[in-house]
mmCIF file of C-alpha atoms in Angstrom:
data_model
loop_
_atom_site.group_PDB
_atom_site.id
_atom_site.type_symbol
_atom_site.label_atom_id
_atom_site.label_comp_id
_atom_site.label_asym_id
_atom_site.label_seq_id
_atom_site.Cartn_x
_atom_site.Cartn_y
_atom_site.Cartn_z
ATOM 1 C CA MET A 1 -0.142 -0.010 0.134
ATOM 2 C CA SER A 2 1.368 3.173 -0.993
ATOM 3 C CA GLN A 3 -0.203 5.405 1.645
ATOM 4 C CA SER A 4 1.591 5.627 4.726
ATOM 5 C CA LEU A 5 -0.189 5.295 8.516
ATOM 6 C CA SER A 6 -0.199 8.875 9.534
ATOM 7 C CA GLU A 7 -2.264 9.576 5.439
ATOM 8 C CA ILE A 8 -4.539 6.787 6.542
ATOM 9 C CA PHE A 9 -5.309 8.217 9.877
ATOM 10 C CA SER A 10 -5.374 11.634 8.897
ATOM 11 C CA VAL A 11 -8.577 13.872 8.736
ATOM 12 C CA GLU A 12 -8.829 13.232 4.867
ATOM 13 C CA GLY A 13 -7.349 9.966 4.881
ATOM 14 C CA LEU A 14 -9.106 6.631 3.808
ATOM 15 C CA LEU A 15 -10.983 6.363 7.391
ATOM 16 C CA ALA A 16 -12.182 9.945 7.086
ATOM 17 C CA GLN A 17 -13.265 9.245 3.794
ATOM 18 C CA SER A 18 -15.649 5.941 4.107
ATOM 19 C CA MET A 19 -16.576 6.935 7.930
ATOM 20 C CA PRO A 20 -18.310 9.919 8.184
ATOM 21 C CA SER A 21 -17.800 9.579 12.303
ATOM 22 C CA TYR A 22 -14.177 9.110 12.069
ATOM 23 C CA ARG A 23 -11.832 11.608 13.956
ATOM 24 C CA PRO A 24 -7.992 11.632 13.933
ATOM 25 C CA ARG A 25 -6.387 10.830 17.134
ATOM 26 C CA PRO A 26 -2.751 11.334 18.125
ATOM 27 C CA ALA A 27 -2.602 8.222 20.300
ATOM 28 C CA GLN A 28 -4.101 5.726 18.108
ATOM 29 C CA LEU A 29 -2.040 7.179 15.175
ATOM 30 C CA ALA A 30 1.207 6.437 17.413
ATOM 31 C CA LEU A 31 0.357 3.004 18.837
ATOM 32 C CA ALA A 32 -0.203 2.049 15.189
ATOM 33 C CA GLN A 33 3.164 3.426 13.769
ATOM 34 C CA ALA A 34 4.548 1.381 16.930
ATOM 35 C CA ILE A 35 3.035 -1.777 15.911
ATOM 36 C CA GLN A 36 3.726 -1.548 11.999
ATOM 37 C CA ASP A 37 7.671 -1.179 13.429
ATOM 38 C CA ALA A 38 7.214 -4.093 15.554
ATOM 39 C CA PHE A 39 5.763 -6.138 12.569
ATOM 40 C CA GLN A 40 8.708 -4.686 10.243
ATOM 41 C CA ASN A 41 11.629 -5.505 12.577
ATOM 42 C CA HIS A 42 10.056 -8.952 14.355
ATOM 43 C CA SER A 43 10.459 -7.445 17.541
ATOM 44 C CA VAL A 44 8.115 -7.639 20.616
ATOM 45 C CA LEU A 45 5.969 -4.482 21.633
ATOM 46 C CA VAL A 46 3.982 -4.576 25.091
ATOM 47 C CA ALA A 47 1.609 -1.071 24.939
ATOM 48 C CA GLU A 48 -1.198 -0.082 27.149
ATOM 49 C CA ALA A 49 -3.626 2.091 25.401
ATOM 50 C CA GLY A 50 -6.136 3.945 27.427
ATOM 51 C CA THR A 51 -10.236 4.060 26.924
ATOM 52 C CA GLY A 52 -11.073 5.861 23.448
ATOM 53 C CA THR A 53 -7.622 5.004 21.903
ATOM 54 C CA GLY A 54 -8.985 3.191 19.375
ATOM 55 C CA LYS A 55 -6.794 0.471 19.814
ATOM 56 C CA THR A 56 -8.803 -2.023 17.388
ATOM 57 C CA TRP A 57 -7.877 -0.383 14.609
ATOM 58 C CA ALA A 58 -4.248 0.721 15.329
ATOM 59 C CA TYR A 59 -3.270 -2.755 15.296
ATOM 60 C CA LEU A 60 -5.948 -3.793 12.584
ATOM 61 C CA VAL A 61 -4.477 -1.069 9.849
ATOM 62 C CA PRO A 62 -1.243 -2.182 10.438
ATOM 63 C CA ALA A 63 -1.775 -5.860 10.197
ATOM 64 C CA LEU A 64 -4.058 -5.123 6.811
ATOM 65 C CA CYS A 65 -1.031 -3.001 5.361
ATOM 66 C CA SER A 66 1.454 -5.475 6.401
ATOM 67 C CA SER A 67 1.236 -8.189 3.439
ATOM 68 C CA GLN A 68 2.598 -10.493 6.439
ATOM 69 C CA LYS A 69 0.139 -13.701 7.905
ATOM 70 C CA ILE A 70 -1.121 -12.128 10.806
ATOM 71 C CA LEU A 71 -2.657 -14.050 13.817
ATOM 72 C CA ILE A 72 -4.933 -11.663 16.083
ATOM 73 C CA SER A 73 -5.787 -13.164 19.603
ATOM 74 C CA THR A 74 -8.833 -11.821 21.321
ATOM 75 C CA GLY A 75 -9.683 -12.317 25.008
ATOM 76 C CA THR A 76 -13.125 -13.387 24.588
ATOM 77 C CA ARG A 77 -14.993 -14.964 21.582
ATOM 78 C CA THR A 78 -17.648 -11.969 21.803
ATOM 79 C CA LEU A 79 -14.729 -9.925 20.920
ATOM 80 C CA GLN A 80 -13.465 -12.371 18.588
ATOM 81 C CA ASP A 81 -16.709 -12.417 16.588
ATOM 82 C CA GLN A 82 -16.891 -8.507 16.618
ATOM 83 C CA LEU A 83 -13.263 -7.991 15.415
ATOM 84 C CA PHE A 84 -14.063 -10.739 12.594
ATOM 85 C CA SER A 85 -17.825 -9.545 11.435
ATOM 86 C CA ARG A 86 -17.561 -5.742 11.815
ATOM 87 C CA ASP A 87 -14.083 -4.124 12.286
ATOM 88 C CA PHE A 88 -12.686 -6.422 9.857
ATOM 89 C CA PRO A 89 -14.843 -6.110 7.083
ATOM 90 C CA ASN A 90 -15.120 -1.989 7.553
ATOM 91 C CA LEU A 91 -11.743 -1.309 7.358
ATOM 92 C CA ARG A 92 -10.795 -3.879 4.236
ATOM 93 C CA GLU A 93 -13.326 -1.924 2.569
ATOM 94 C CA ALA A 94 -12.193 1.304 3.867
ATOM 95 C CA LEU A 95 -8.609 0.512 2.394
ATOM 96 C CA ALA A 96 -9.693 -1.237 -0.563
ATOM 97 C CA LEU A 97 -7.524 -4.182 0.344
ATOM 98 C CA PRO A 98 -7.658 -7.500 -0.805
ATOM 99 C CA VAL A 99 -6.662 -9.372 2.146
ATOM 100 C CA THR A 100 -8.245 -12.478 3.423
ATOM 101 C CA ALA A 101 -9.493 -13.130 7.032
ATOM 102 C CA ALA A 102 -10.658 -16.244 9.005
ATOM 103 C CA LEU A 103 -12.298 -17.361 12.054
ATOM 104 C CA LEU A 104 -11.082 -19.866 14.089
ATOM 105 C CA LYS A 105 -12.183 -21.037 17.684
ATOM 106 C CA GLY A 106 -11.935 -24.217 19.540
ATOM 107 C CA ARG A 107 -13.461 -27.594 18.561
ATOM 108 C CA GLY A 108 -16.424 -27.438 20.822
ATOM 109 C CA ASN A 109 -17.566 -24.436 19.196
ATOM 110 C CA TYR A 110 -18.798 -26.514 16.328
ATOM 111 C CA VAL A 111 -21.253 -28.788 15.471
ATOM 112 C CA CYS A 112 -20.048 -32.250 14.682
ATOM 113 C CA HIS A 113 -21.690 -34.273 12.388
ATOM 114 C CA TYR A 114 -20.824 -37.426 14.106
ATOM 115 C CA TYR A 115 -21.876 -36.948 17.635
ATOM 116 C CA LEU A 116 -25.261 -34.892 16.132
ATOM 117 C CA ASP A 117 -26.275 -38.202 14.425
ATOM 118 C CA ARG A 118 -25.764 -39.965 17.415
ATOM 119 C CA VAL A 119 -28.179 -37.872 19.274
ATOM 120 C CA GLN A 120 -30.877 -37.895 16.716
ATOM 121 C CA ASN A 121 -30.713 -41.549 16.769
ATOM 122 C CA ASP A 122 -31.035 -42.118 20.607
ATOM 123 C CA ASP A 123 -34.292 -42.105 22.111
ATOM 124 C CA ARG A 124 -32.649 -41.641 25.652
ATOM 125 C CA ALA A 125 -30.448 -38.437 24.835
ATOM 126 C CA LEU A 126 -32.720 -35.979 25.246
ATOM 127 C CA LYS A 127 -33.845 -34.585 28.620
ATOM 128 C CA SER A 128 -36.792 -32.365 28.035
ATOM 129 C CA ARG A 129 -39.120 -30.966 25.410
ATOM 130 C CA THR A 130 -37.038 -28.038 25.092
ATOM 131 C CA GLU A 131 -33.946 -30.317 24.071
ATOM 132 C CA VAL A 132 -35.897 -31.384 21.429
ATOM 133 C CA GLY A 133 -36.860 -28.488 20.007
ATOM 134 C CA TYR A 134 -33.125 -27.295 20.168
ATOM 135 C CA LEU A 135 -31.911 -30.358 18.570
ATOM 136 C CA ARG A 136 -34.860 -29.730 15.729
ATOM 137 C CA GLU A 137 -32.894 -25.983 15.265
ATOM 138 C CA ILE A 138 -28.934 -27.293 15.321
ATOM 139 C CA GLN A 139 -30.366 -30.192 12.524
ATOM 140 C CA VAL A 140 -31.202 -27.649 10.477
ATOM 141 C CA PHE A 141 -28.532 -25.022 11.252
ATOM 142 C CA ALA A 142 -25.542 -27.883 10.476
ATOM 143 C CA GLN A 143 -27.589 -28.450 6.916
ATOM 144 C CA GLN A 144 -27.352 -24.580 5.904
ATOM 145 C CA SER A 145 -24.714 -23.282 7.734
ATOM 146 C CA LYS A 146 -21.026 -22.927 5.856
ATOM 147 C CA THR A 147 -19.239 -22.721 9.295
ATOM 148 C CA GLY A 148 -21.135 -24.904 12.261
ATOM 149 C CA ASP A 149 -20.339 -22.418 14.464
ATOM 150 C CA LYS A 150 -22.751 -22.243 17.263
ATOM 151 C CA ALA A 151 -22.727 -18.620 17.890
ATOM 152 C CA GLN A 152 -24.464 -18.171 14.640
ATOM 153 C CA LEU A 153 -27.514 -19.950 15.888
ATOM 154 C CA SER A 154 -28.855 -17.568 18.188
ATOM 155 C CA SER A 155 -31.987 -19.720 19.078
ATOM 156 C CA VAL A 156 -30.105 -22.246 21.043
ATOM 157 C CA PRO A 157 -28.330 -20.510 24.146
ATOM 158 C CA GLU A 158 -24.461 -20.900 23.557
ATOM 159 C CA SER A 159 -24.678 -22.539 27.597
ATOM 160 C CA ALA A 160 -27.259 -25.311 26.603
ATOM 161 C CA ASP A 161 -26.463 -28.419 27.536
ATOM 162 C CA ILE A 162 -27.142 -29.814 24.306
ATOM 163 C CA TRP A 163 -23.973 -28.208 22.548
ATOM 164 C CA ASN A 164 -21.673 -30.530 24.570
ATOM 165 C CA ARG A 165 -23.165 -33.631 22.729
ATOM 166 C CA VAL A 166 -23.241 -32.386 19.480
ATOM 167 C CA SER A 167 -19.937 -31.515 19.750
ATOM 168 C CA SER A 168 -16.257 -33.167 19.673
ATOM 169 C CA THR A 169 -13.363 -32.890 21.819
ATOM 170 C CA ARG A 170 -9.749 -33.626 21.336
ATOM 171 C CA GLU A 171 -10.347 -36.782 23.323
ATOM 172 C CA ASN A 172 -13.122 -38.288 21.695
ATOM 173 C CA CYS A 173 -12.534 -36.875 18.010
ATOM 174 C CA LEU A 174 -12.593 -39.872 15.631
ATOM 175 C CA GLY A 175 -10.245 -37.925 13.292
ATOM 176 C CA GLN A 176 -9.898 -39.263 9.901
ATOM 177 C CA GLU A 177 -11.990 -42.719 10.881
ATOM 178 C CA CYS A 178 -14.997 -40.044 11.429
ATOM 179 C CA PRO A 179 -17.566 -41.233 8.601
ATOM 180 C CA PHE A 180 -18.391 -37.341 8.324
ATOM 181 C CA VAL A 181 -14.757 -36.152 7.936
ATOM 182 C CA ARG A 182 -15.331 -34.627 4.578
ATOM 183 C CA ASP A 183 -17.998 -32.367 6.021
ATOM 184 C CA CYS A 184 -16.238 -31.661 8.990
ATOM 185 C CA PHE A 185 -16.309 -27.799 10.254
ATOM 186 C CA VAL A 186 -13.251 -28.038 12.312
ATOM 187 C CA LEU A 187 -11.149 -29.306 9.254
ATOM 188 C CA LYS A 188 -12.864 -26.604 7.230
ATOM 189 C CA ALA A 189 -12.298 -23.763 9.592
ATOM 190 C CA ARG A 190 -8.609 -24.736 9.792
ATOM 191 C CA ARG A 191 -8.282 -25.251 6.040
ATOM 192 C CA LYS A 192 -9.606 -21.726 5.639
ATOM 193 C CA ALA A 193 -7.189 -20.536 8.210
ATOM 194 C CA GLN A 194 -4.223 -21.989 6.380
ATOM 195 C CA GLU A 195 -5.065 -19.859 3.259
ATOM 196 C CA ALA A 196 -5.910 -16.740 4.830
ATOM 197 C CA ASP A 197 -3.962 -13.443 5.378
ATOM 198 C CA VAL A 198 -5.460 -12.501 8.644
ATOM 199 C CA VAL A 199 -6.379 -15.406 11.454
ATOM 200 C CA VAL A 200 -9.033 -14.287 14.345
ATOM 201 C CA ILE A 201 -8.625 -16.391 17.528
ATOM 202 C CA ASN A 202 -9.004 -15.975 21.211
ATOM 203 C CA HIS A 203 -6.286 -16.621 23.934
ATOM 204 C CA ALA A 204 -7.585 -20.365 25.176
ATOM 205 C CA LEU A 205 -7.148 -21.369 21.678
ATOM 206 C CA PHE A 206 -3.537 -19.984 21.175
ATOM 207 C CA MET A 207 -2.973 -21.565 24.517
ATOM 208 C CA ALA A 208 -4.260 -25.021 23.662
ATOM 209 C CA ASP A 209 -1.903 -25.051 20.712
ATOM 210 C CA LEU A 210 0.744 -24.302 22.667
ATOM 211 C CA ALA A 211 -0.148 -27.139 24.957
ATOM 212 C CA LEU A 212 -0.593 -29.704 22.171
ATOM 213 C CA ARG A 213 2.941 -28.482 20.340
ATOM 214 C CA ASP A 214 4.524 -29.687 23.556
ATOM 215 C CA GLU A 215 3.191 -32.855 22.572
ATOM 216 C CA GLY A 216 4.436 -32.998 19.272
ATOM 217 C CA ILE A 217 0.873 -32.082 17.304
ATOM 218 C CA THR A 218 1.285 -28.971 15.339
ATOM 219 C CA ASP A 219 -2.015 -28.536 13.164
ATOM 220 C CA LEU A 220 -4.119 -26.214 15.182
ATOM 221 C CA LEU A 221 -3.052 -23.056 14.328
ATOM 222 C CA PRO A 222 -1.091 -22.218 10.894
ATOM 223 C CA GLU A 223 2.527 -20.624 10.925
ATOM 224 C CA VAL A 224 2.456 -16.954 11.028
ATOM 225 C CA ASP A 225 4.685 -13.942 11.085
ATOM 226 C CA ALA A 226 3.722 -12.023 13.939
ATOM 227 C CA VAL A 227 0.934 -12.146 16.749
ATOM 228 C CA VAL A 228 -1.186 -9.573 18.189
ATOM 229 C CA PHE A 229 -2.952 -9.853 21.557
ATOM 230 C CA ASP A 230 -5.753 -7.842 22.479
ATOM 231 C CA GLU A 231 -6.983 -7.471 26.309
ATOM 232 C CA ALA A 232 -3.230 -9.240 26.902
ATOM 233 C CA HIS A 233 -3.783 -8.811 30.545
ATOM 234 C CA GLN A 234 -6.298 -12.094 30.474
ATOM 235 C CA LEU A 235 -3.309 -14.180 29.192
ATOM 236 C CA PRO A 236 -1.470 -15.449 32.682
ATOM 237 C CA ASP A 237 -4.806 -16.748 34.088
ATOM 238 C CA ILE A 238 -5.442 -18.309 30.422
ATOM 239 C CA ALA A 239 -1.805 -19.844 30.562
ATOM 240 C CA THR A 240 -2.200 -21.352 33.695
ATOM 241 C CA ARG A 241 -5.364 -23.100 32.929
ATOM 242 C CA PHE A 242 -4.260 -24.350 29.361
ATOM 243 C CA LEU A 243 -0.171 -25.194 30.038
ATOM 244 C CA GLY A 244 -0.874 -26.353 33.808
ATOM 245 C CA LEU A 245 -2.212 -29.709 34.415
ATOM 246 C CA ASN A 246 -6.078 -29.987 34.351
ATOM 247 C CA LEU A 247 -8.041 -33.278 35.477
ATOM 248 C CA SER A 248 -12.167 -32.576 36.573
ATOM 249 C CA SER A 249 -14.747 -34.359 37.835
ATOM 250 C CA HIS A 250 -16.492 -33.451 34.842
ATOM 251 C CA GLN A 251 -13.961 -35.276 32.251
ATOM 252 C CA LEU A 252 -14.420 -38.105 34.499
ATOM 253 C CA LEU A 253 -17.939 -38.351 34.435
ATOM 254 C CA ASP A 254 -18.273 -37.651 30.545
ATOM 255 C CA LEU A 255 -15.907 -40.768 30.337
ATOM 256 C CA SER A 256 -18.077 -42.442 32.371
ATOM 257 C CA ARG A 257 -21.397 -41.998 30.327
ATOM 258 C CA LEU A 258 -19.182 -42.649 27.080
ATOM 259 C CA LEU A 259 -18.042 -46.128 28.676
ATOM 260 C CA GLU A 260 -21.463 -47.563 29.427
ATOM 261 C CA LYS A 261 -23.187 -46.257 26.000
ATOM 262 C CA ALA A 262 -20.499 -47.309 23.685
ATOM 263 C CA GLY A 263 -20.133 -50.448 25.593
ATOM 264 C CA LEU A 264 -23.673 -51.689 26.124
ATOM 265 C CA ALA A 265 -24.016 -50.645 21.958
ATOM 266 C CA HIS A 266 -20.610 -52.423 20.674
ATOM 267 C CA ALA A 267 -19.530 -54.904 23.016
ATOM 268 C CA ARG A 268 -21.931 -55.974 25.348
ATOM 269 C CA GLU A 269 -20.520 -59.418 26.364
ATOM 270 C CA ALA A 270 -17.199 -58.196 26.697
ATOM 271 C CA ALA A 271 -17.434 -56.548 30.041
ATOM 272 C CA ASP A 272 -20.311 -55.226 32.196
ATOM 273 C CA TRP A 273 -19.995 -51.800 31.275
ATOM 274 C CA SER A 274 -22.670 -50.584 33.766
ATOM 275 C CA VAL A 275 -20.703 -51.708 36.424
ATOM 276 C CA LEU A 276 -17.752 -50.128 35.271
ATOM 277 C CA ALA A 277 -19.358 -46.917 34.487
ATOM 278 C CA ARG A 278 -20.314 -46.818 38.484
ATOM 279 C CA GLN A 279 -16.941 -47.795 39.701
ATOM 280 C CA LEU A 280 -15.598 -44.353 38.318
ATOM 281 C CA GLU A 281 -18.705 -42.440 38.794
ATOM 282 C CA GLN A 282 -18.658 -43.415 42.837
ATOM 283 C CA PRO A 283 -15.241 -41.821 43.629
ATOM 284 C CA THR A 284 -15.408 -39.252 41.023
ATOM 285 C CA ARG A 285 -18.591 -37.879 43.215
ATOM 286 C CA GLU A 286 -16.527 -38.438 46.691
ATOM 287 C CA LEU A 287 -13.717 -36.660 45.095
ATOM 288 C CA ARG A 288 -16.154 -34.139 44.521
ATOM 289 C CA LEU A 289 -17.396 -33.831 48.389
ATOM 290 C CA SER A 290 -13.905 -34.144 49.857
ATOM 291 C CA THR A 291 -13.118 -30.886 48.044
ATOM 292 C CA ALA A 292 -15.955 -28.846 48.919
ATOM 293 C CA PHE A 293 -14.210 -26.923 51.693
ATOM 294 C CA ILE A 294 -12.525 -25.061 48.645
ATOM 295 C CA ASP A 295 -15.340 -23.249 47.792
ATOM 296 C CA ARG A 296 -15.231 -21.380 51.135
ATOM 297 C CA LEU A 297 -11.462 -20.577 50.470
ATOM 298 C CA PRO A 298 -9.972 -17.141 49.243
ATOM 299 C CA GLY A 299 -10.248 -17.320 45.204
ATOM 300 C CA ARG A 300 -11.885 -20.730 45.512
ATOM 301 C CA LYS A 301 -8.376 -22.398 45.187
ATOM 302 C CA ALA A 302 -6.388 -24.303 47.824
ATOM 303 C CA PRO A 303 -2.842 -25.396 47.718
ATOM 304 C CA VAL A 304 -1.832 -29.060 46.758
ATOM 305 C CA ASP A 305 -0.491 -29.902 50.342
ATOM 306 C CA ALA A 306 -3.956 -29.180 51.504
ATOM 307 C CA LEU A 307 -5.206 -31.861 49.254
ATOM 308 C CA LEU A 308 -2.810 -34.144 49.873
ATOM 309 C CA ASP A 309 -3.107 -33.911 53.326
ATOM 310 C CA ASN A 310 -7.047 -34.659 52.819
ATOM 311 C CA ALA A 311 -7.374 -38.396 53.310
ATOM 312 C CA ASP A 312 -10.875 -38.583 51.664
ATOM 313 C CA PHE A 313 -9.317 -36.764 48.960
ATOM 314 C CA GLU A 314 -6.372 -39.613 48.701
ATOM 315 C CA LYS A 315 -8.759 -42.252 48.917
ATOM 316 C CA ALA A 316 -10.856 -41.234 46.054
ATOM 317 C CA LEU A 317 -8.120 -40.370 44.055
ATOM 318 C CA GLN A 318 -6.885 -43.766 44.456
ATOM 319 C CA ALA A 319 -10.094 -45.074 43.740
ATOM 320 C CA ILE A 320 -10.267 -43.578 40.407
ATOM 321 C CA ASP A 321 -6.962 -44.419 39.479
ATOM 322 C CA ASP A 322 -7.822 -48.256 40.006
ATOM 323 C CA ALA A 323 -11.119 -48.099 37.954
ATOM 324 C CA LEU A 324 -9.097 -46.385 35.202
ATOM 325 C CA ARG A 325 -6.948 -48.882 35.225
ATOM 326 C CA VAL A 326 -9.928 -51.705 35.128
ATOM 327 C CA ILE A 327 -11.833 -49.358 32.384
ATOM 328 C CA ALA A 328 -8.206 -49.530 29.768
ATOM 329 C CA GLY A 329 -7.866 -52.935 30.233
ATOM 330 C CA ALA A 330 -11.269 -53.636 29.231
ATOM 331 C CA LEU A 331 -11.403 -51.478 26.764
ATOM 332 C CA ARG A 332 -7.807 -52.303 25.286
ATOM 333 C CA VAL A 333 -9.304 -55.707 24.110
ATOM 334 C CA VAL A 334 -12.292 -54.170 21.936
ATOM 335 C CA ALA A 335 -11.047 -50.585 21.431
ATOM 336 C CA GLU A 336 -10.732 -51.653 17.244
ATOM 337 C CA LYS A 337 -14.267 -52.983 17.288
ATOM 338 C CA HIS A 338 -15.920 -49.227 16.907
ATOM 339 C CA PRO A 339 -14.739 -45.763 16.583
ATOM 340 C CA ASP A 340 -16.933 -44.969 19.803
ATOM 341 C CA LEU A 341 -14.891 -47.677 21.940
ATOM 342 C CA THR A 342 -11.867 -46.166 20.494
ATOM 343 C CA ALA A 343 -12.751 -42.654 21.496
ATOM 344 C CA ALA A 344 -13.532 -44.305 24.958
ATOM 345 C CA TYR A 345 -10.009 -45.970 25.016
ATOM 346 C CA ASN A 346 -8.400 -42.853 24.050
ATOM 347 C CA SER A 347 -9.781 -40.616 26.593
ATOM 348 C CA THR A 348 -8.942 -43.076 29.431
ATOM 349 C CA LEU A 349 -5.570 -43.467 28.730
ATOM 350 C CA GLU A 350 -5.454 -39.530 28.565
ATOM 351 C CA LEU A 351 -7.251 -38.897 31.893
ATOM 352 C CA LEU A 352 -5.256 -41.873 33.425
ATOM 353 C CA ASN A 353 -1.681 -40.354 32.089
ATOM 354 C CA ARG A 354 -3.043 -36.663 33.478
ATOM 355 C CA LEU A 355 -3.612 -38.483 37.064
ATOM 356 C CA HIS A 356 -0.248 -39.951 37.159
ATOM 357 C CA ARG A 357 1.760 -37.032 35.938
ATOM 358 C CA TRP A 358 -0.398 -34.859 38.896
ATOM 359 C CA ARG A 359 0.536 -37.705 41.327
ATOM 360 C CA ALA A 360 3.979 -37.447 39.691
ATOM 361 C CA VAL A 361 3.967 -41.346 39.250
ATOM 362 C CA SER A 362 5.206 -42.858 35.868
ATOM 363 C CA PRO A 363 1.923 -44.653 34.493
ATOM 364 C CA SER A 364 2.658 -48.556 34.336
ATOM 365 C CA LEU A 365 0.468 -49.387 31.303
ATOM 366 C CA GLU A 366 1.725 -51.303 28.441
ATOM 367 C CA THR A 367 0.742 -48.570 26.230
ATOM 368 C CA THR A 368 -0.294 -45.012 26.080
ATOM 369 C CA GLN A 369 -0.623 -44.586 22.294
ATOM 370 C CA LYS A 370 -3.895 -43.376 21.025
ATOM 371 C CA LEU A 371 -5.836 -45.228 18.443
ATOM 372 C CA GLY A 372 -6.744 -44.274 15.514
#
């Protein structure tokens, strides 16, 4: 682009010409120039902009003019959607630049055709008439949508539990073994991100990508020339959550449900799947009870020592460890019979390894490699 930033941000510049409400702000121009220098010199810039500075345009204009591949990470999905759907198109039109952008979120934000098909063919999967209505809307949405992004289906609340049953996780995704892989919204979004000049993500996805790279998985985010973190003050908390070790009762209870459903449907005679599920559910609920005191602590957090000194906590944790080992053994024999069994086996190994790492104990399983 032939025009300088001072010309673009001037009172008669491209922004003023296309947006009547635009007013030049010296602080905005100064920030934009500092960001442009960081792009050109491949350097690090940390900037704090006061209210009214116009920081979004201050980094978007240099990003669009840079001729580099830029990753923009926001603190929230709401800002992410606003940036992609409003700010980027407006600026691209104002600057008349042939720049492409892609929106990329975590897989839990996209409808999964495989798990949607499972839910609509399972009479026991829906908990209420409301969910029946939600399912019908999601079915139509999945057929008509180009993205499968649940944020685009406003009639079904993003917090609705049914989304958890019609989307996938990294642990239960069937990958290339999925019968709907050609229609996969997640893969389509990732392909667009690979081809785009500007990719808009959020901090959670960026940290998830870092965590996966530690495991040798590099196909989540594309390689870029520069990264812009908007709302960067949120990074420490999000980094702790994703780069730390996480094992939740929700993950364990989800596994117990997947185990029972997959086992009864595809390997009924191989084991008593309902008993195995209960053997995991019971200590998981006891683990919750043993940590109830944390709700009364400042910040609802407790040091590790406070947990390890809790006899009930350690007892429940050991019972979960024992249950996961037995489940892994039962699933190992039948895991290749059906993708659902493979997903359950992979999830079991993943949670068992997380538990062992948290307890600083090396796994003694014969294999910790995922199937499929």
